[in-house]
mmCIF file of C-alpha atoms in Angstrom:
data_model
loop_
_atom_site.group_PDB
_atom_site.id
_atom_site.type_symbol
_atom_site.label_atom_id
_atom_site.label_comp_id
_atom_site.label_asym_id
_atom_site.label_seq_id
_atom_site.Cartn_x
_atom_site.Cartn_y
_atom_site.Cartn_z
ATOM 1 C CA MET A 1 -11.812 19.029 7.423
ATOM 2 C CA PRO A 2 -9.930 18.931 3.691
ATOM 3 C CA ILE A 3 -10.029 15.805 2.198
ATOM 4 C CA VAL A 4 -6.865 15.099 0.239
ATOM 5 C CA SER A 5 -5.634 12.904 -2.730
ATOM 6 C CA HIS A 6 -2.286 11.463 -1.109
ATOM 7 C CA THR A 7 -1.153 12.967 -5.017
ATOM 8 C CA VAL A 8 -1.678 16.266 -4.322
ATOM 9 C CA LEU A 9 -0.714 16.327 -0.288
ATOM 10 C CA ARG A 10 2.645 14.325 -0.977
ATOM 11 C CA LYS A 11 4.080 16.561 -3.808
ATOM 12 C CA PHE A 12 2.961 19.450 -1.508
ATOM 13 C CA VAL A 13 4.837 18.206 1.389
ATOM 14 C CA TYR A 14 7.821 17.637 -1.089
ATOM 15 C CA ASN A 15 7.999 21.419 -2.367
ATOM 16 C CA ILE A 16 8.050 22.693 1.115
ATOM 17 C CA TYR A 17 10.837 20.370 2.479
ATOM 18 C CA LYS A 18 12.491 21.701 -0.747
ATOM 19 C CA GLY A 19 11.631 24.866 -0.404
ATOM 20 C CA ALA A 20 13.125 24.593 3.179
ATOM 21 C CA GLY A 21 16.439 23.562 1.859
ATOM 22 C CA GLY A 22 16.036 19.777 1.594
ATOM 23 C CA THR A 23 17.872 17.515 -0.453
ATOM 24 C CA GLU A 24 16.049 15.340 -3.095
ATOM 25 C CA GLU A 25 16.282 12.447 -0.852
ATOM 26 C CA ASP A 26 15.880 13.954 2.246
ATOM 27 C CA ALA A 27 12.594 15.612 0.824
ATOM 28 C CA ARG A 28 11.443 12.581 -0.916
ATOM 29 C CA VAL A 29 12.175 9.915 1.951
ATOM 30 C CA VAL A 30 10.491 12.411 4.741
ATOM 31 C CA SER A 31 7.417 13.630 2.326
ATOM 32 C CA ASP A 32 6.554 9.898 1.844
ATOM 33 C CA HIS A 33 7.180 8.739 5.125
ATOM 34 C CA VAL A 34 4.250 10.956 6.551
ATOM 35 C CA VAL A 35 1.856 10.435 3.728
ATOM 36 C CA ASP A 36 2.370 6.913 3.408
ATOM 37 C CA SER A 37 1.367 7.144 7.620
ATOM 38 C CA ASN A 38 -1.939 8.414 6.661
ATOM 39 C CA LEU A 39 -2.649 5.917 3.862
ATOM 40 C CA ALA A 40 -2.071 3.531 6.481
ATOM 41 C CA GLY A 41 -4.580 5.078 8.986
ATOM 42 C CA HIS A 42 -1.825 5.633 11.227
ATOM 43 C CA ASP A 43 -2.581 9.470 11.014
ATOM 44 C CA SER A 44 -0.701 10.077 14.801
ATOM 45 C CA HIS A 45 2.901 9.680 12.447
ATOM 46 C CA GLY A 46 1.626 11.436 9.177
ATOM 47 C CA VAL A 47 0.927 14.711 8.082
ATOM 48 C CA ILE A 48 0.869 16.137 11.627
ATOM 49 C CA ASN A 49 4.307 16.140 12.475
ATOM 50 C CA ALA A 50 5.118 17.407 8.706
ATOM 51 C CA THR A 51 6.570 20.742 9.980
ATOM 52 C CA ASN A 52 8.440 19.471 12.515
ATOM 53 C CA TYR A 53 10.939 17.747 10.381
ATOM 54 C CA ILE A 54 11.000 21.522 7.952
ATOM 55 C CA GLY A 55 14.098 22.534 10.629
ATOM 56 C CA GLY A 56 16.388 19.167 9.671
ATOM 57 C CA MET A 57 15.690 20.320 5.730
ATOM 58 C CA ALA A 58 18.442 22.800 5.392
ATOM 59 C CA ASN A 59 21.719 21.100 7.109
ATOM 60 C CA GLY A 60 22.890 18.781 4.327
ATOM 61 C CA PRO A 61 22.258 15.562 3.403
ATOM 62 C CA ALA A 62 21.080 13.201 6.058
ATOM 63 C CA SER A 63 23.286 10.203 4.930
ATOM 64 C CA ASP A 64 26.090 12.646 5.110
ATOM 65 C CA LYS A 65 25.986 12.969 9.137
ATOM 66 C CA MET A 66 25.621 8.893 9.497
ATOM 67 C CA GLU A 67 29.223 7.832 11.294
ATOM 68 C CA ILE A 68 29.891 3.948 11.985
ATOM 69 C CA VAL A 69 31.339 3.611 15.665
ATOM 70 C CA LYS A 70 31.591 -0.210 15.523
ATOM 71 C CA LYS A 71 31.660 -2.443 13.446
ATOM 72 C CA SER A 72 31.901 -5.878 13.750
ATOM 73 C CA GLY A 73 30.404 -9.120 11.826
ATOM 74 C CA ALA A 74 27.331 -8.677 11.523
ATOM 75 C CA ALA A 75 26.860 -5.819 13.593
ATOM 76 C CA THR A 76 27.373 -2.506 13.144
ATOM 77 C CA VAL A 77 26.183 0.443 15.199
ATOM 78 C CA ILE A 78 26.058 4.123 13.988
ATOM 79 C CA ASN A 79 25.954 7.642 15.367
ATOM 80 C CA VAL A 80 23.312 9.634 13.280
ATOM 81 C CA ASN A 81 24.435 12.653 15.133
ATOM 82 C CA GLY A 82 20.786 14.241 14.950
ATOM 83 C CA ALA A 83 20.159 14.113 11.044
ATOM 84 C CA LEU A 84 16.798 13.087 9.631
ATOM 85 C CA GLY A 85 15.640 9.766 11.544
ATOM 86 C CA MET A 86 13.896 8.067 8.156
ATOM 87 C CA VAL A 87 16.642 8.814 6.129
ATOM 88 C CA ALA A 88 18.994 7.202 8.980
ATOM 89 C CA ALA A 89 16.406 4.552 9.962
ATOM 90 C CA ARG A 90 15.768 3.255 5.936
ATOM 91 C CA ARG A 91 19.403 3.363 5.400
ATOM 92 C CA GLY A 92 19.991 1.461 8.444
ATOM 93 C CA MET A 93 17.475 -0.928 7.288
ATOM 94 C CA GLU A 94 19.181 -1.992 4.203
ATOM 95 C CA LEU A 95 22.454 -1.792 5.751
ATOM 96 C CA ALA A 96 20.770 -4.612 7.954
ATOM 97 C CA VAL A 97 19.490 -6.662 4.530
ATOM 98 C CA LYS A 98 22.875 -6.423 2.990
ATOM 99 C CA LYS A 99 24.658 -7.696 5.976
ATOM 100 C CA ALA A 100 22.213 -10.290 6.301
ATOM 101 C CA GLU A 101 23.018 -11.703 2.822
ATOM 102 C CA THR A 102 26.082 -12.678 3.733
ATOM 103 C CA CYS A 103 26.089 -13.422 7.663
ATOM 104 C CA THR A 104 22.675 -14.971 8.394
ATOM 105 C CA ILE A 105 21.216 -11.957 10.479
ATOM 106 C CA GLY A 106 22.230 -8.388 9.799
ATOM 107 C CA VAL A 107 21.367 -5.967 12.905
ATOM 108 C CA VAL A 108 22.306 -2.053 12.936
ATOM 109 C CA GLY A 109 22.405 0.027 16.098
ATOM 110 C CA LEU A 110 21.097 3.824 15.812
ATOM 111 C CA HIS A 111 21.837 6.719 18.096
ATOM 112 C CA ARG A 112 21.562 10.009 18.449
ATOM 113 C CA CYS A 113 19.046 10.305 15.965
ATOM 114 C CA GLY A 114 16.038 12.461 14.831
ATOM 115 C CA HIS A 115 12.755 11.675 15.260
ATOM 116 C CA ALA A 116 12.111 8.321 12.860
ATOM 117 C CA GLY A 117 8.473 8.165 12.542
ATOM 118 C CA ARG A 118 6.263 5.105 12.258
ATOM 119 C CA MET A 119 8.376 2.154 12.785
ATOM 120 C CA GLY A 120 6.417 0.208 10.633
ATOM 121 C CA GLU A 121 7.567 1.700 7.536
ATOM 122 C CA TYR A 122 11.037 -0.071 7.971
ATOM 123 C CA PRO A 123 10.907 -4.021 8.059
ATOM 124 C CA PRO A 124 8.855 -4.582 5.249
ATOM 125 C CA ILE A 125 12.204 -3.383 3.632
ATOM 126 C CA ALA A 126 13.353 -6.583 4.833
ATOM 127 C CA ALA A 127 10.449 -8.440 3.430
ATOM 128 C CA ARG A 128 10.562 -7.406 0.212
ATOM 129 C CA ALA A 129 14.273 -8.535 0.394
ATOM 130 C CA GLY A 130 12.718 -12.150 1.351
ATOM 131 C CA MET A 131 13.910 -11.659 5.233
ATOM 132 C CA ILE A 132 11.923 -10.813 8.510
ATOM 133 C CA GLY A 133 12.769 -7.442 9.660
ATOM 134 C CA ILE A 134 12.286 -6.469 13.206
ATOM 135 C CA VAL A 135 12.767 -3.037 14.701
ATOM 136 C CA LEU A 136 13.052 -1.881 18.400
ATOM 137 C CA LEU A 137 13.007 1.382 19.783
ATOM 138 C CA ASN A 138 13.410 3.081 23.239
ATOM 139 C CA GLY A 139 11.925 6.255 22.036
ATOM 140 C CA GLY A 140 8.826 8.415 21.163
ATOM 141 C CA GLY A 141 9.233 10.399 24.742
ATOM 142 C CA ARG A 142 8.878 8.969 27.851
ATOM 143 C CA PHE A 143 5.983 8.879 29.070
ATOM 144 C CA MET A 144 4.486 5.368 29.910
ATOM 145 C CA HIS A 145 3.744 4.393 34.002
ATOM 146 C CA PRO A 146 5.180 1.167 34.982
ATOM 147 C CA HIS A 147 2.828 -1.477 35.904
ATOM 148 C CA GLY A 148 1.417 -0.469 39.848
ATOM 149 C CA GLY A 149 2.910 3.280 39.237
ATOM 150 C CA THR A 150 1.987 6.718 38.010
ATOM 151 C CA SER A 151 5.044 8.577 37.170
ATOM 152 C CA ARG A 152 6.144 8.630 33.618
ATOM 153 C CA ARG A 153 9.301 6.336 33.358
ATOM 154 C CA LEU A 154 9.489 4.485 29.788
ATOM 155 C CA PRO A 155 8.729 5.493 26.217
ATOM 156 C CA PRO A 156 6.168 3.520 24.472
ATOM 157 C CA ASN A 157 9.075 1.274 22.944
ATOM 158 C CA PRO A 158 7.807 0.211 19.947
ATOM 159 C CA ILE A 159 8.107 -3.331 18.223
ATOM 160 C CA ALA A 160 7.697 -3.783 14.420
ATOM 161 C CA ILE A 161 8.032 -6.899 12.520
ATOM 162 C CA SER A 162 7.340 -8.015 8.989
ATOM 163 C CA VAL A 163 7.426 -11.691 7.190
ATOM 164 C CA PRO A 164 7.043 -12.060 3.545
ATOM 165 C CA ARG A 165 4.403 -14.470 2.325
ATOM 166 C CA ALA A 166 3.583 -15.854 -0.975
ATOM 167 C CA ASN A 167 0.185 -13.982 -1.712
ATOM 168 C CA GLY A 168 -0.211 -10.626 -0.961
ATOM 169 C CA GLU A 169 1.743 -7.634 1.106
ATOM 170 C CA PRO A 170 4.176 -8.826 3.467
ATOM 171 C CA LEU A 171 2.570 -9.391 7.252
ATOM 172 C CA LEU A 172 3.291 -6.245 9.271
ATOM 173 C CA LEU A 173 3.125 -5.845 13.164
ATOM 174 C CA ASP A 174 3.520 -2.376 14.310
ATOM 175 C CA MET A 175 2.042 -1.472 17.752
ATOM 176 C CA THR A 176 3.474 0.524 21.325
ATOM 177 C CA LEU A 177 4.045 -1.168 24.313
ATOM 178 C CA SER A 178 1.862 1.829 25.350
ATOM 179 C CA VAL A 179 -2.188 1.567 25.567
ATOM 180 C CA VAL A 180 -1.517 4.426 22.412
ATOM 181 C CA ALA A 181 1.255 6.219 20.347
ATOM 182 C CA GLY A 182 2.014 9.732 21.847
ATOM 183 C CA GLY A 183 0.311 11.522 18.617
ATOM 184 C CA LYS A 184 -2.780 9.859 19.070
ATOM 185 C CA PHE A 185 -3.341 12.377 21.610
ATOM 186 C CA LEU A 186 -1.848 15.463 19.141
ATOM 187 C CA VAL A 187 -4.732 14.319 16.594
ATOM 188 C CA GLN A 188 -7.796 14.008 19.529
ATOM 189 C CA ALA A 189 -6.866 17.548 20.415
ATOM 190 C CA ALA A 190 -6.400 19.200 16.620
ATOM 191 C CA ARG A 191 -9.343 17.290 16.221
ATOM 192 C CA GLY A 192 -11.159 19.018 19.222
ATOM 193 C CA GLU A 193 -12.162 15.337 20.490
ATOM 194 C CA PRO A 194 -11.878 13.809 24.108
ATOM 195 C CA ILE A 195 -9.493 10.883 24.740
ATOM 196 C CA PRO A 196 -11.363 7.951 26.061
ATOM 197 C CA GLU A 197 -11.035 6.677 29.520
ATOM 198 C CA GLY A 198 -8.051 4.300 30.228
ATOM 199 C CA TRP A 199 -5.721 5.935 27.746
ATOM 200 C CA MET A 200 -3.693 8.502 30.809
ATOM 201 C CA ILE A 201 -4.003 8.913 34.082
ATOM 202 C CA ASP A 202 -3.252 11.286 36.950
ATOM 203 C CA ALA A 203 -1.036 10.942 39.448
ATOM 204 C CA SER A 204 -3.744 9.185 41.690
ATOM 205 C CA GLY A 205 -4.736 6.929 39.096
ATOM 206 C CA ASN A 206 -7.682 8.987 38.304
ATOM 207 C CA ALA A 207 -8.617 8.800 34.709
ATOM 208 C CA ILE A 208 -7.972 11.444 32.616
ATOM 209 C CA THR A 209 -9.695 12.723 28.816
ATOM 210 C CA ASP A 210 -8.344 15.976 27.914
ATOM 211 C CA PRO A 211 -5.915 15.242 25.430
ATOM 212 C CA ASN A 212 -4.090 18.275 25.688
ATOM 213 C CA VAL A 213 -2.934 17.433 29.658
ATOM 214 C CA PHE A 214 -0.474 14.855 28.052
ATOM 215 C CA ARG A 215 1.594 17.578 26.953
ATOM 216 C CA GLU A 216 0.488 20.690 29.608
ATOM 217 C CA ARG A 217 0.877 18.442 32.692
ATOM 218 C CA PRO A 218 4.034 15.772 32.377
ATOM 219 C CA GLN A 219 4.956 16.470 35.650
ATOM 220 C CA ASP A 220 1.534 14.615 37.290
ATOM 221 C CA THR A 221 0.254 12.631 34.259
ATOM 222 C CA ALA A 222 1.210 9.119 32.513
ATOM 223 C CA VAL A 223 -0.132 6.958 29.791
ATOM 224 C CA ILE A 224 -0.783 3.250 30.883
ATOM 225 C CA PRO A 225 1.195 0.293 29.300
ATOM 226 C CA LEU A 226 -0.518 -1.603 26.994
ATOM 227 C CA GLY A 227 -3.229 -4.537 29.061
ATOM 228 C CA GLY A 228 -4.548 -1.636 31.420
ATOM 229 C CA PHE A 229 -4.685 -2.120 35.032
ATOM 230 C CA GLN A 230 -5.476 -5.407 34.741
ATOM 231 C CA PHE A 231 -2.765 -7.190 32.437
ATOM 232 C CA GLY A 232 -0.422 -4.102 32.538
ATOM 233 C CA HIS A 233 2.535 -5.837 33.374
ATOM 234 C CA LYS A 234 2.465 -7.551 29.588
ATOM 235 C CA GLY A 235 2.954 -4.188 28.073
ATOM 236 C CA PHE A 236 5.509 -3.252 30.755
ATOM 237 C CA GLY A 237 7.566 -5.691 30.886
ATOM 238 C CA LEU A 238 8.256 -6.169 27.202
ATOM 239 C CA GLY A 239 9.069 -2.201 27.555
ATOM 240 C CA VAL A 240 11.680 -2.692 29.761
ATOM 241 C CA MET A 241 12.667 -5.974 27.950
ATOM 242 C CA ILE A 242 13.192 -3.365 24.272
ATOM 243 C CA ASP A 243 14.828 -0.312 26.542
ATOM 244 C CA ALA A 244 17.677 -3.148 27.405
ATOM 245 C CA ILE A 245 17.842 -3.785 23.949
ATOM 246 C CA ALA A 246 17.314 -0.784 21.913
ATOM 247 C CA GLY A 247 18.774 1.371 24.383
ATOM 248 C CA GLY A 248 21.651 -1.005 25.232
ATOM 249 C CA LEU A 249 22.788 -2.081 22.114
ATOM 250 C CA SER A 250 22.312 1.067 20.110
ATOM 251 C CA TRP A 251 24.666 2.821 22.370
ATOM 252 C CA ALA A 252 21.693 5.676 22.935
ATOM 253 C CA GLY A 253 21.092 4.171 26.587
ATOM 254 C CA CYS A 254 18.349 2.755 28.506
ATOM 255 C CA SER A 255 15.859 5.233 30.357
ATOM 256 C CA ARG A 256 16.685 7.388 33.263
ATOM 257 C CA GLU A 257 16.437 10.904 34.013
ATOM 258 C CA LYS A 258 19.076 11.887 31.760
ATOM 259 C CA PRO A 259 20.289 8.645 29.338
ATOM 260 C CA THR A 260 23.621 8.095 28.505
ATOM 261 C CA ARG A 261 23.223 9.375 24.919
ATOM 262 C CA GLY A 262 19.973 10.689 24.761
ATOM 263 C CA ALA A 263 17.816 7.513 24.733
ATOM 264 C CA SER A 264 15.729 7.139 21.736
ATOM 265 C CA GLY A 265 17.991 4.149 19.840
ATOM 266 C CA ILE A 266 17.099 1.753 17.368
ATOM 267 C CA VAL A 267 17.957 -1.559 16.708
ATOM 268 C CA MET A 268 17.191 -3.284 13.179
ATOM 269 C CA PHE A 269 17.389 -6.546 12.517
ATOM 270 C CA ALA A 270 17.367 -8.780 9.032
ATOM 271 C CA ILE A 271 17.173 -12.373 9.316
ATOM 272 C CA ASN A 272 17.601 -14.241 5.516
ATOM 273 C CA ILE A 273 15.682 -16.787 5.784
ATOM 274 C CA LYS A 274 16.291 -18.493 2.881
ATOM 275 C CA ASP A 275 19.603 -20.002 4.975
ATOM 276 C CA PHE A 276 16.979 -21.887 7.428
ATOM 277 C CA ILE A 277 14.636 -22.804 4.497
ATOM 278 C CA ASP A 278 13.940 -22.228 1.058
ATOM 279 C CA LEU A 279 12.213 -19.069 0.844
ATOM 280 C CA LYS A 280 9.333 -20.186 -1.558
ATOM 281 C CA ASP A 281 8.587 -23.184 1.258
ATOM 282 C CA TYR A 282 8.852 -20.486 3.878
ATOM 283 C CA GLU A 283 6.356 -18.028 2.036
ATOM 284 C CA GLN A 284 4.243 -20.637 1.591
ATOM 285 C CA GLU A 285 4.222 -21.348 5.298
ATOM 286 C CA ILE A 286 2.880 -18.230 6.076
ATOM 287 C CA GLU A 287 0.150 -18.227 3.708
ATOM 288 C CA TYR A 288 -1.226 -21.880 5.357
ATOM 289 C CA LEU A 289 -0.965 -19.643 8.692
ATOM 290 C CA VAL A 290 -2.901 -17.012 7.304
ATOM 291 C CA GLU A 291 -5.731 -19.148 5.850
ATOM 292 C CA TRP A 292 -6.356 -21.237 9.159
ATOM 293 C CA VAL A 293 -6.596 -18.121 11.203
ATOM 294 C CA LYS A 294 -8.750 -16.651 9.071
ATOM 295 C CA SER A 295 -11.315 -19.572 8.517
ATOM 296 C CA SER A 296 -12.098 -19.282 12.107
ATOM 297 C CA ALA A 297 -15.417 -18.814 13.124
ATOM 298 C CA ARG A 298 -16.506 -15.178 13.728
ATOM 299 C CA LEU A 299 -18.204 -13.287 16.139
ATOM 300 C CA PRO A 300 -21.546 -11.161 15.269
ATOM 301 C CA GLY A 301 -20.672 -8.150 13.371
ATOM 302 C CA VAL A 302 -17.693 -9.337 12.271
ATOM 303 C CA ASP A 303 -17.138 -9.369 8.408
ATOM 304 C CA GLU A 304 -13.131 -9.688 8.694
ATOM 305 C CA ILE A 305 -10.430 -11.414 10.623
ATOM 306 C CA TYR A 306 -7.442 -9.064 10.425
ATOM 307 C CA LEU A 307 -4.317 -10.362 10.655
ATOM 308 C CA PRO A 308 -1.360 -7.907 10.824
ATOM 309 C CA GLY A 309 -0.813 -5.294 8.294
ATOM 310 C CA ASP A 310 -4.742 -5.604 7.236
ATOM 311 C CA PHE A 311 -5.831 -3.323 8.892
ATOM 312 C CA GLU A 312 -2.939 -0.775 7.287
ATOM 313 C CA GLN A 313 -3.551 -2.079 3.689
ATOM 314 C CA ARG A 314 -7.769 -1.961 3.773
ATOM 315 C CA THR A 315 -7.001 1.567 5.178
ATOM 316 C CA ARG A 316 -4.664 2.366 2.380
ATOM 317 C CA GLU A 317 -6.901 1.186 -0.575
ATOM 318 C CA LYS A 318 -9.964 2.933 0.592
ATOM 319 C CA ARG A 319 -7.710 6.344 1.213
ATOM 320 C CA LEU A 320 -5.460 5.858 -2.319
ATOM 321 C CA LYS A 321 -9.367 6.060 -3.710
ATOM 322 C CA ASP A 322 -10.729 8.820 -1.768
ATOM 323 C CA GLY A 323 -8.322 10.937 0.062
ATOM 324 C CA ILE A 324 -6.833 11.856 3.521
ATOM 325 C CA PRO A 325 -8.416 13.401 5.902
ATOM 326 C CA ILE A 326 -6.472 16.174 7.157
ATOM 327 C CA GLU A 327 -7.407 17.905 10.743
ATOM 328 C CA GLU A 328 -7.762 21.725 9.889
ATOM 329 C CA PRO A 329 -4.935 22.739 12.483
ATOM 330 C CA THR A 330 -2.960 20.598 10.356
ATOM 331 C CA TRP A 331 -3.414 22.124 7.111
ATOM 332 C CA GLU A 332 -2.884 25.548 8.145
ATOM 333 C CA LYS A 333 0.309 25.059 9.402
ATOM 334 C CA LEU A 334 1.476 23.398 5.993
ATOM 335 C CA LEU A 335 -0.470 26.344 4.112
ATOM 336 C CA LYS A 336 1.748 28.569 6.789
ATOM 337 C CA ALA A 337 4.777 26.817 5.749
ATOM 338 C CA ALA A 338 4.228 26.536 1.961
ATOM 339 C CA LYS A 339 3.580 31.003 2.391
ATOM 340 C CA ARG A 340 7.273 30.969 3.903
ATOM 341 C CA TYR A 341 8.769 29.337 2.307
ATOM 342 C CA ASN A 342 7.331 30.577 -1.555
ATOM 343 C CA VAL A 343 5.844 27.487 -2.418
ATOM 344 C CA ASP A 344 2.213 27.237 -4.229
ATOM 345 C CA ILE A 345 -0.824 25.980 -2.543
ATOM 346 C CA PRO A 346 -1.974 23.155 -4.707
ATOM 347 C CA SER A 347 -5.412 25.250 -7.039
ATOM 348 C CA THR A 348 -7.345 21.490 -6.167
ATOM 349 C CA LEU A 349 -7.039 18.432 -3.343
ATOM 350 C CA PHE A 350 -7.131 15.565 -5.748
ATOM 351 C CA PRO A 351 -5.678 15.900 -9.086
#
């Protein structure tokens, strides 16, 4: 398994996108997104998906395809017209922040949006602007079963929230309402490793451990809601409500056999903290919260209590120094793409 420096990998993927006809902005945003996902330890949303976005690079600037279809006060609804989702989602959160500067709350809905990758990328845009950022998505493919059911009915419907703090990076929660994101199955398959029991079941409720079945047998398999068989009603219930908000408000449509506009709708919220409380006072309150939680007695063998975002930050620090592990099949796909677009293959994997 190659271990690649993030600077080498970032430039390599960027050059592939440029070679495929991508604009400077599109190539930069998408290459940064996938590599930063690997840095954060979310390999399921990293360069394992990099070649999937090549087809969207030669269709002109993604920002040119975004069409505002409804605008009223603090809210905007945008038809992305199939453009690169990562570019659209970043623009969407930036617009929500701009709206919140004058309206206290800014809300942007996106539909017909290309795959937007890791939702945790976007709320910190608001947090770094002194706001609270929230992102809801009814997307990622409908593969989660209802609590008590066995058929694929809902997407993983992730939620991501970020808040600023006085010291350190913003807190960041980024989670799916299924036990794992769909990309985790692709990572396990690429590494030739089984999936644990408790991730996926067949039509009779039996556990499945072969990750390839996730794609090969959609008709009689499903991913379990967050909480498992005992407490899956919680993950399932939250998933339904996110579907109702993200699907409904974005115009994409809620989950059904043929959603109104294909589902995969995104709704982004930015909440301007200073309209409620002085920003410094708020950030200090978050520090009190962090200190209080981390002061808890720990179980044997636990060195640190992680708050939302801590794991990603620790992984990022390690991989910035030691490099990013890339599965052999993923690396081979990148090499094949480089050859196709006459892009130089890195002569060394570390600068």
